[in-house]
């Protein structure tokens, strides 16, 4: 947790999918975390671990067969109990600026970037009148380092990097206190990944907004994050300072350790096995079938959530008695 006032405060957030024949799938279970202005929290984990479902819950974009529970406070508002009108008018764009995965796919091919920006300005900012809307759109583009001479281009005329900047400009229009970047580096080459995360970091370093970045890219998380939340099978199993997590001490949860050791520039040793299906979680720790530290207790007793969700976490040298 941070000692600064959180922009977003998530407590006990759970999401269940109601399936045919009364089956329930626990996609997110009892998530707790804060993100403060000037801070980036990277939510990391493999595909299908529940990261994107958690993001959809914050945006009020869960499918009809999903049930959210718990709290996600953004200022005075609980996102989980807000009605659709509030979510559409106040939350999306104004309180949360979304930078989506694959930004080009979210842009309308037949419209220019200027047109996208001006539409968003009209929807989420107080600017009225043609000149004011145009000026606000150009300001957002400038803040995202989107070049003015590309504003009248169509999405297909943009490189991956420029499409990313266009998406960032759209997310910045409403001056939202929280930016939510969903896998912003997917499909980018390594140089562009570094550039993209450095640009995102710039929008946090002015202290005006918080950034929640959802990613499976640990190198990107290491480059940008102040803290990391590791998600496995729908649970946040470790919340740590990035410096500790990526540093000498390393992750305390065996899954986080496994993720780091699978990186090519580390031990390059993949975690054995596959994550469990969210609809078929074991009784005890969901990581037990893949964990070298598992004991009999791990197979039957679920570890508590909050902090390090593990019966036998790694203990760094300096924490040993
Ligand atoms: S609770 Fe047991 S099985 Fe689960 S991560 Fe910890 S040591 Fe491994």
CSV table of C-alpha atoms and ligand atoms in Angstrom, one decimal:
chain,number,residue,atom,x,y,z
A,1,UNK,CA,0.0,0.0,0.0
A,2,UNK,CA,1.1,3.6,-0.6
A,3,UNK,CA,1.2,6.3,2.0
A,4,UNK,CA,-0.3,8.8,-0.5
A,5,UNK,CA,-4.1,9.2,-0.8
A,6,UNK,CA,-5.2,6.6,-3.3
A,7,UNK,CA,-6.9,7.6,-6.5
A,8,UNK,CA,-8.3,4.1,-6.8
A,9,UNK,CA,-9.0,1.9,-3.8
A,10,UNK,CA,-10.0,-1.7,-4.4
A,11,UNK,CA,-11.3,-3.8,-1.6
A,12,UNK,CA,-12.5,-7.4,-1.8
A,13,UNK,CA,-13.3,-7.2,-5.5
A,14,UNK,CA,-14.7,-10.5,-6.8
A,15,UNK,CA,-16.3,-11.4,-10.2
A,16,UNK,CA,-18.3,-14.6,-10.8
A,17,UNK,CA,-19.7,-15.7,-14.1
A,18,UNK,CA,-23.0,-17.4,-13.9
A,19,UNK,CA,-23.0,-20.3,-16.4
A,20,UNK,CA,-25.7,-22.7,-17.7
A,21,UNK,CA,-26.9,-25.4,-15.2
A,22,UNK,CA,-26.1,-23.1,-12.3
A,23,UNK,CA,-22.4,-23.4,-12.6
A,24,UNK,CA,-20.3,-20.4,-11.3
A,25,UNK,CA,-16.8,-19.5,-12.5
A,26,UNK,CA,-14.7,-17.4,-10.1
A,27,UNK,CA,-12.8,-15.1,-12.5
A,28,UNK,CA,-11.6,-12.6,-9.8
A,29,UNK,CA,-11.5,-13.4,-6.1
A,30,UNK,CA,-11.1,-10.9,-3.3
A,31,UNK,CA,-8.7,-8.4,-4.9
A,32,UNK,CA,-7.3,-5.6,-2.7
A,33,UNK,CA,-5.0,-2.8,-3.9
A,34,UNK,CA,-4.6,1.0,-4.1
A,35,UNK,CA,-3.1,3.2,-6.8
A,36,UNK,CA,-2.1,6.8,-5.9
A,37,UNK,CA,-1.5,9.9,-8.1
A,38,UNK,CA,2.0,9.8,-9.5
A,39,UNK,CA,2.2,6.1,-9.2
A,40,UNK,CA,2.1,3.1,-11.6
A,41,UNK,CA,0.8,-0.2,-10.4
A,42,UNK,CA,1.4,-3.1,-12.9
A,43,UNK,CA,-1.1,-5.9,-12.6
A,44,UNK,CA,0.9,-8.9,-14.0
A,45,UNK,CA,0.0,-12.5,-14.8
A,46,UNK,CA,-0.5,-14.9,-17.7
A,47,UNK,CA,-3.4,-14.7,-20.1
A,48,UNK,CA,-6.6,-15.8,-18.6
A,49,UNK,CA,-5.7,-15.1,-15.0
A,50,UNK,CA,-8.5,-12.5,-14.6
A,51,UNK,CA,-6.6,-9.3,-15.2
A,52,UNK,CA,-8.8,-8.1,-18.0
A,53,UNK,CA,-12.0,-9.2,-16.2
A,54,UNK,CA,-10.8,-7.0,-13.3
A,55,UNK,CA,-10.3,-4.1,-15.7
A,56,UNK,CA,-13.8,-4.6,-17.1
A,57,UNK,CA,-15.3,-4.6,-13.6
A,58,UNK,CA,-13.7,-1.2,-13.0
A,59,UNK,CA,-15.1,0.2,-16.2
A,60,UNK,CA,-18.6,-1.3,-15.7
A,61,UNK,CA,-18.1,-3.4,-18.8
A,62,UNK,CA,-18.7,-6.8,-17.5
A,63,UNK,CA,-21.0,-9.1,-19.6
A,64,UNK,CA,-24.6,-9.6,-18.5
A,65,UNK,CA,-23.8,-13.0,-16.9
A,66,UNK,CA,-21.2,-11.6,-14.6
A,67,UNK,CA,-21.7,-10.6,-11.0
A,68,UNK,CA,-19.3,-8.2,-9.3
A,69,UNK,CA,-18.9,-7.9,-5.5
A,70,UNK,CA,-16.7,-5.8,-3.2
A,71,UNK,CA,-15.7,-2.2,-3.6
A,72,UNK,CA,-13.7,-0.1,-6.0
A,73,UNK,CA,-13.6,3.5,-4.9
A,74,UNK,CA,-12.6,6.3,-7.2
A,75,UNK,CA,-13.0,9.4,-5.1
A,76,UNK,CA,-16.5,9.3,-3.6
A,77,UNK,CA,-17.8,6.8,-6.2
A,78,UNK,CA,-18.0,3.0,-5.8
A,79,UNK,CA,-17.5,1.8,-9.4
A,80,UNK,CA,-19.1,-1.5,-8.7
A,81,UNK,CA,-22.4,-0.1,-7.5
A,82,UNK,CA,-22.5,2.8,-10.0
A,83,UNK,CA,-25.4,2.7,-12.5
A,84,UNK,CA,-24.8,2.6,-16.3
A,85,UNK,CA,-25.7,6.3,-16.8
A,86,UNK,CA,-23.0,7.3,-14.2
A,87,UNK,CA,-20.5,4.9,-15.7
A,88,UNK,CA,-21.1,6.2,-19.3
A,89,UNK,CA,-21.3,9.9,-18.4
A,90,UNK,CA,-18.9,10.2,-15.5
A,91,UNK,CA,-16.6,7.3,-15.3
A,92,UNK,CA,-15.5,6.2,-18.8
A,93,UNK,CA,-13.3,9.0,-20.2
A,94,UNK,CA,-13.7,11.4,-17.3
A,95,UNK,CA,-12.6,9.4,-14.3
A,96,UNK,CA,-10.9,6.6,-16.1
A,97,UNK,CA,-9.0,7.1,-19.3
A,98,UNK,CA,-8.7,3.8,-21.0
A,99,UNK,CA,-5.7,2.9,-23.3
A,100,UNK,CA,-7.0,-0.2,-24.9
A,101,UNK,CA,-5.1,-3.2,-26.2
A,102,UNK,CA,-4.4,-3.0,-29.9
A,103,UNK,CA,-5.4,0.7,-30.2
A,104,UNK,CA,-5.8,0.6,-34.1
A,105,UNK,CA,-8.6,-1.9,-33.7
A,106,UNK,CA,-10.5,0.6,-31.5
A,107,UNK,CA,-10.2,3.4,-34.1
A,108,UNK,CA,-12.8,3.8,-36.8
A,109,UNK,CA,-11.0,3.2,-40.1
A,110,UNK,CA,-12.9,5.8,-42.1
A,111,UNK,CA,-12.4,8.7,-39.7
A,112,UNK,CA,-9.3,10.8,-39.0
A,113,UNK,CA,-7.5,11.0,-35.7
A,114,UNK,CA,-8.6,14.6,-35.4
A,115,UNK,CA,-12.2,13.5,-35.8
A,116,UNK,CA,-11.8,10.8,-33.1
A,117,UNK,CA,-10.2,13.4,-30.8
A,118,UNK,CA,-12.9,16.0,-31.4
A,119,UNK,CA,-15.7,13.6,-30.8
A,120,UNK,CA,-14.1,12.6,-27.5
A,121,UNK,CA,-13.6,16.2,-26.5
A,122,UNK,CA,-17.3,16.9,-27.1
A,123,UNK,CA,-18.2,13.8,-25.1
A,124,UNK,CA,-16.0,14.2,-22.0
A,125,UNK,CA,-14.7,17.7,-21.7
A,126,UNK,CA,-16.5,21.1,-21.1
A,127,UNK,CA,-15.2,22.5,-24.4
A,128,UNK,CA,-18.0,23.9,-26.7
A,129,UNK,CA,-17.8,25.6,-30.0
A,130,UNK,CA,-15.8,24.5,-33.0
A,131,UNK,CA,-12.6,26.4,-32.3
A,132,UNK,CA,-12.5,25.4,-28.6
A,133,UNK,CA,-13.1,21.7,-29.5
A,134,UNK,CA,-10.4,21.8,-32.1
A,135,UNK,CA,-8.0,23.4,-29.7
A,136,UNK,CA,-8.7,20.9,-26.9
A,137,UNK,CA,-8.2,18.0,-29.4
A,138,UNK,CA,-4.9,19.5,-30.5
A,139,UNK,CA,-3.8,20.0,-26.9
A,140,UNK,CA,-4.5,16.3,-26.1
A,141,UNK,CA,-2.5,15.2,-29.2
A,142,UNK,CA,0.4,17.4,-28.2
A,143,UNK,CA,0.4,16.0,-24.6
A,144,UNK,CA,0.6,12.5,-26.0
A,145,UNK,CA,3.4,13.6,-28.4
A,146,UNK,CA,1.1,12.8,-31.4
A,147,UNK,CA,2.4,14.8,-34.3
A,148,UNK,CA,0.1,17.7,-35.5
A,149,UNK,CA,0.9,16.8,-39.1
A,150,UNK,CA,-0.7,13.4,-38.7
A,151,UNK,CA,-3.9,14.6,-37.1
A,152,UNK,CA,-5.8,14.4,-40.4
A,153,UNK,CA,-4.5,10.9,-41.2
A,154,UNK,CA,-6.7,7.8,-40.9
A,155,UNK,CA,-5.8,4.9,-38.6
A,156,UNK,CA,-4.4,2.7,-41.3
A,157,UNK,CA,-1.8,5.4,-42.1
A,158,UNK,CA,-0.3,5.3,-38.7
A,159,UNK,CA,2.6,3.1,-37.4
A,160,UNK,CA,2.0,1.0,-34.3
A,161,UNK,CA,3.8,3.7,-32.2
A,162,UNK,CA,1.6,6.5,-33.5
A,163,UNK,CA,-1.6,4.5,-33.1
A,164,UNK,CA,-0.5,4.0,-29.5
A,165,UNK,CA,0.0,7.7,-29.1
A,166,UNK,CA,-3.4,8.4,-30.7
A,167,UNK,CA,-5.0,6.1,-28.1
A,168,UNK,CA,-3.1,7.8,-25.3
A,169,UNK,CA,-4.2,11.2,-26.6
A,170,UNK,CA,-7.9,10.0,-26.5
A,171,UNK,CA,-7.4,8.7,-22.9
A,172,UNK,CA,-6.0,12.1,-21.8
A,173,UNK,CA,-8.8,14.3,-23.2
A,174,UNK,CA,-11.0,14.0,-20.1
A,175,UNK,CA,-8.1,14.7,-17.7
A,176,UNK,CA,-9.1,11.5,-15.9
A,177,UNK,CA,-7.3,10.9,-12.5
A,178,UNK,CA,-6.8,7.3,-13.4
A,179,UNK,CA,-5.3,5.9,-16.6
A,180,UNK,CA,-6.0,2.2,-17.3
A,181,UNK,CA,-3.7,0.7,-19.8
A,182,UNK,CA,-4.7,-2.8,-21.0
A,183,UNK,CA,-1.7,-4.7,-22.4
A,184,UNK,CA,-0.4,-1.5,-24.1
A,185,UNK,CA,2.7,-3.2,-25.4
A,186,UNK,CA,1.1,-6.2,-27.1
A,187,UNK,CA,2.3,-6.6,-30.6
A,188,UNK,CA,5.0,-3.9,-30.4
A,189,UNK,CA,8.7,-4.6,-31.0
A,190,UNK,CA,11.1,-4.2,-28.1
A,191,UNK,CA,12.2,-0.7,-28.9
A,192,UNK,CA,8.7,0.5,-29.3
A,193,UNK,CA,7.8,-1.2,-26.0
A,194,UNK,CA,10.4,0.8,-24.2
A,195,UNK,CA,9.3,4.0,-25.9
A,196,UNK,CA,5.6,3.3,-25.1
A,197,UNK,CA,6.2,2.6,-21.4
A,198,UNK,CA,8.5,5.6,-21.1
A,199,UNK,CA,5.7,7.8,-22.6
A,200,UNK,CA,3.1,6.4,-20.3
A,201,UNK,CA,5.4,7.0,-17.3
A,202,UNK,CA,5.7,10.6,-18.3
A,203,UNK,CA,2.0,11.1,-17.8
A,204,UNK,CA,2.3,9.8,-14.3
A,205,UNK,CA,5.4,11.6,-13.3
A,206,UNK,CA,3.6,15.0,-13.2
A,207,UNK,CA,1.7,13.7,-10.2
A,208,UNK,CA,-1.7,14.5,-11.8
A,209,UNK,CA,-2.9,10.9,-12.3
A,210,UNK,CA,-2.4,7.3,-11.4
A,211,UNK,CA,-1.7,4.5,-13.9
A,212,UNK,CA,-2.9,0.9,-13.6
A,213,UNK,CA,-1.2,-1.1,-16.3
A,214,UNK,CA,-2.4,-4.6,-17.0
A,215,UNK,CA,0.3,-6.6,-18.7
A,216,UNK,CA,1.9,-10.0,-19.2
A,217,UNK,CA,5.1,-8.3,-20.2
A,218,UNK,CA,7.4,-8.3,-17.2
A,219,UNK,CA,10.1,-6.3,-18.9
A,220,UNK,CA,7.7,-3.5,-19.5
A,221,UNK,CA,6.4,-3.8,-15.9
A,222,UNK,CA,10.0,-3.6,-14.6
A,223,UNK,CA,10.6,-0.5,-16.7
A,224,UNK,CA,7.5,1.5,-15.6
A,225,UNK,CA,6.0,0.2,-12.4
A,226,UNK,CA,6.4,1.5,-8.8
A,227,UNK,CA,4.6,-1.5,-7.5
A,228,UNK,CA,3.4,-4.8,-8.9
A,229,UNK,CA,0.4,-7.0,-8.2
A,230,UNK,CA,0.8,-10.6,-9.3
A,231,UNK,CA,-2.4,-12.3,-10.4
A,232,UNK,CA,-2.9,-16.1,-10.6
A,233,UNK,CA,-6.1,-18.0,-11.2
A,234,UNK,CA,-8.2,-14.9,-10.4
A,235,UNK,CA,-6.3,-14.0,-7.1
A,236,UNK,CA,-3.7,-11.3,-6.4
A,237,UNK,CA,-1.1,-13.6,-4.8
A,238,UNK,CA,1.6,-10.9,-4.2
A,239,UNK,CA,1.7,-7.1,-4.0
A,240,UNK,CA,5.2,-5.7,-3.8
A,241,UNK,CA,7.4,-2.7,-4.5
A,242,UNK,CA,8.8,-3.1,-8.0
A,243,UNK,CA,12.3,-2.4,-6.7
A,244,UNK,CA,12.0,-5.4,-4.3
A,245,UNK,CA,10.2,-7.6,-6.8
A,246,UNK,CA,12.7,-7.2,-9.6
A,247,UNK,CA,15.7,-6.7,-7.4
A,248,UNK,CA,18.0,-8.9,-5.4
A,249,UNK,CA,15.3,-9.9,-2.8
A,250,UNK,CA,12.9,-11.0,-5.6
A,251,UNK,CA,9.3,-12.1,-5.4
A,252,UNK,CA,8.2,-13.9,-2.3
A,253,UNK,CA,5.4,-15.9,-3.9
A,254,UNK,CA,6.6,-19.0,-5.8
A,255,UNK,CA,4.5,-18.0,-8.9
A,256,UNK,CA,6.1,-14.5,-9.1
A,257,UNK,CA,9.5,-16.2,-8.8
A,258,UNK,CA,8.7,-18.6,-11.5
A,259,UNK,CA,7.6,-15.8,-13.8
A,260,UNK,CA,10.9,-14.0,-13.4
A,261,UNK,CA,12.9,-17.1,-13.8
A,262,UNK,CA,11.2,-17.8,-17.0
A,263,UNK,CA,12.5,-14.6,-18.6
A,264,UNK,CA,15.2,-15.1,-21.2
A,265,UNK,CA,17.6,-12.7,-19.4
A,266,UNK,CA,17.2,-14.6,-16.1
A,267,UNK,CA,17.2,-18.3,-15.6
A,268,UNK,CA,15.1,-19.0,-18.7
A,269,UNK,CA,13.4,-21.8,-16.9
A,270,UNK,CA,9.7,-22.0,-17.6
A,271,UNK,CA,7.1,-22.8,-14.9
A,272,UNK,CA,6.0,-26.4,-15.5
A,273,UNK,CA,2.4,-27.1,-16.4
A,274,UNK,CA,-0.4,-24.8,-17.2
A,275,UNK,CA,-2.6,-22.5,-15.2
A,276,UNK,CA,-5.9,-24.2,-14.1
A,277,UNK,CA,-9.1,-23.3,-15.9
A,278,UNK,CA,-11.0,-20.8,-13.7
A,279,UNK,CA,-14.0,-23.1,-13.7
A,280,UNK,CA,-12.0,-26.0,-12.3
A,281,UNK,CA,-9.9,-24.6,-9.5
A,282,UNK,CA,-8.5,-27.0,-7.0
A,283,UNK,CA,-9.6,-26.9,-3.3
A,284,UNK,CA,-6.3,-25.6,-1.9
A,285,UNK,CA,-3.8,-23.3,-3.6
A,286,UNK,CA,-4.4,-23.0,-7.3
A,287,UNK,CA,-0.7,-23.0,-8.0
A,288,UNK,CA,0.0,-26.2,-6.1
A,289,UNK,CA,0.2,-28.6,-9.1
A,290,UNK,CA,3.0,-26.4,-10.5
A,291,UNK,CA,4.8,-25.4,-7.3
A,292,UNK,CA,8.1,-26.9,-6.2
A,293,UNK,CA,7.4,-25.8,-2.6
A,294,UNK,CA,4.0,-27.4,-2.3
A,295,UNK,CA,3.2,-29.5,0.8
A,296,UNK,CA,0.1,-31.5,1.6
A,297,UNK,CA,-1.4,-28.5,3.3
A,298,UNK,CA,-1.2,-26.5,0.0
A,299,UNK,CA,-3.4,-29.1,-1.8
A,300,UNK,CA,-6.3,-28.7,0.8
A,301,UNK,CA,-6.1,-25.3,2.4
A,302,UNK,CA,-6.5,-22.1,0.3
A,303,UNK,CA,-3.9,-19.5,1.4
A,304,UNK,CA,-5.3,-16.3,2.7
A,305,UNK,CA,-5.6,-13.3,0.3
A,306,UNK,CA,-4.0,-9.9,1.0
A,307,UNK,CA,-0.2,-9.7,1.3
A,308,UNK,CA,1.6,-12.9,0.1
A,309,UNK,CA,-1.0,-15.5,-0.7
A,310,UNK,CA,1.2,-18.5,0.1
A,311,UNK,CA,1.7,-21.0,3.0
A,312,UNK,CA,5.4,-21.2,2.3
A,313,UNK,CA,6.6,-17.9,0.8
A,314,UNK,CA,10.3,-17.3,0.0
A,315,UNK,CA,12.0,-15.4,2.8
A,316,UNK,CA,14.6,-12.9,1.7
A,317,UNK,CA,17.9,-13.1,3.6
A,318,UNK,CA,17.3,-9.9,5.4
A,319,UNK,CA,14.0,-11.1,6.7
A,320,UNK,CA,15.3,-14.3,8.1
A,321,UNK,CA,15.5,-14.5,11.9
B,1,LIG,S1,0.6,-22.1,-1.0
B,1,LIG,FE1,1.9,-23.9,-1.3
B,1,LIG,S2,1.5,-24.5,-3.4
B,1,LIG,FE2,0.7,-22.5,-3.2
B,1,LIG,S3,2.4,-21.2,-3.9
B,1,LIG,FE3,2.6,-21.4,-1.7
B,1,LIG,S4,4.0,-23.1,-1.4
B,1,LIG,FE4,3.3,-23.2,-3.5
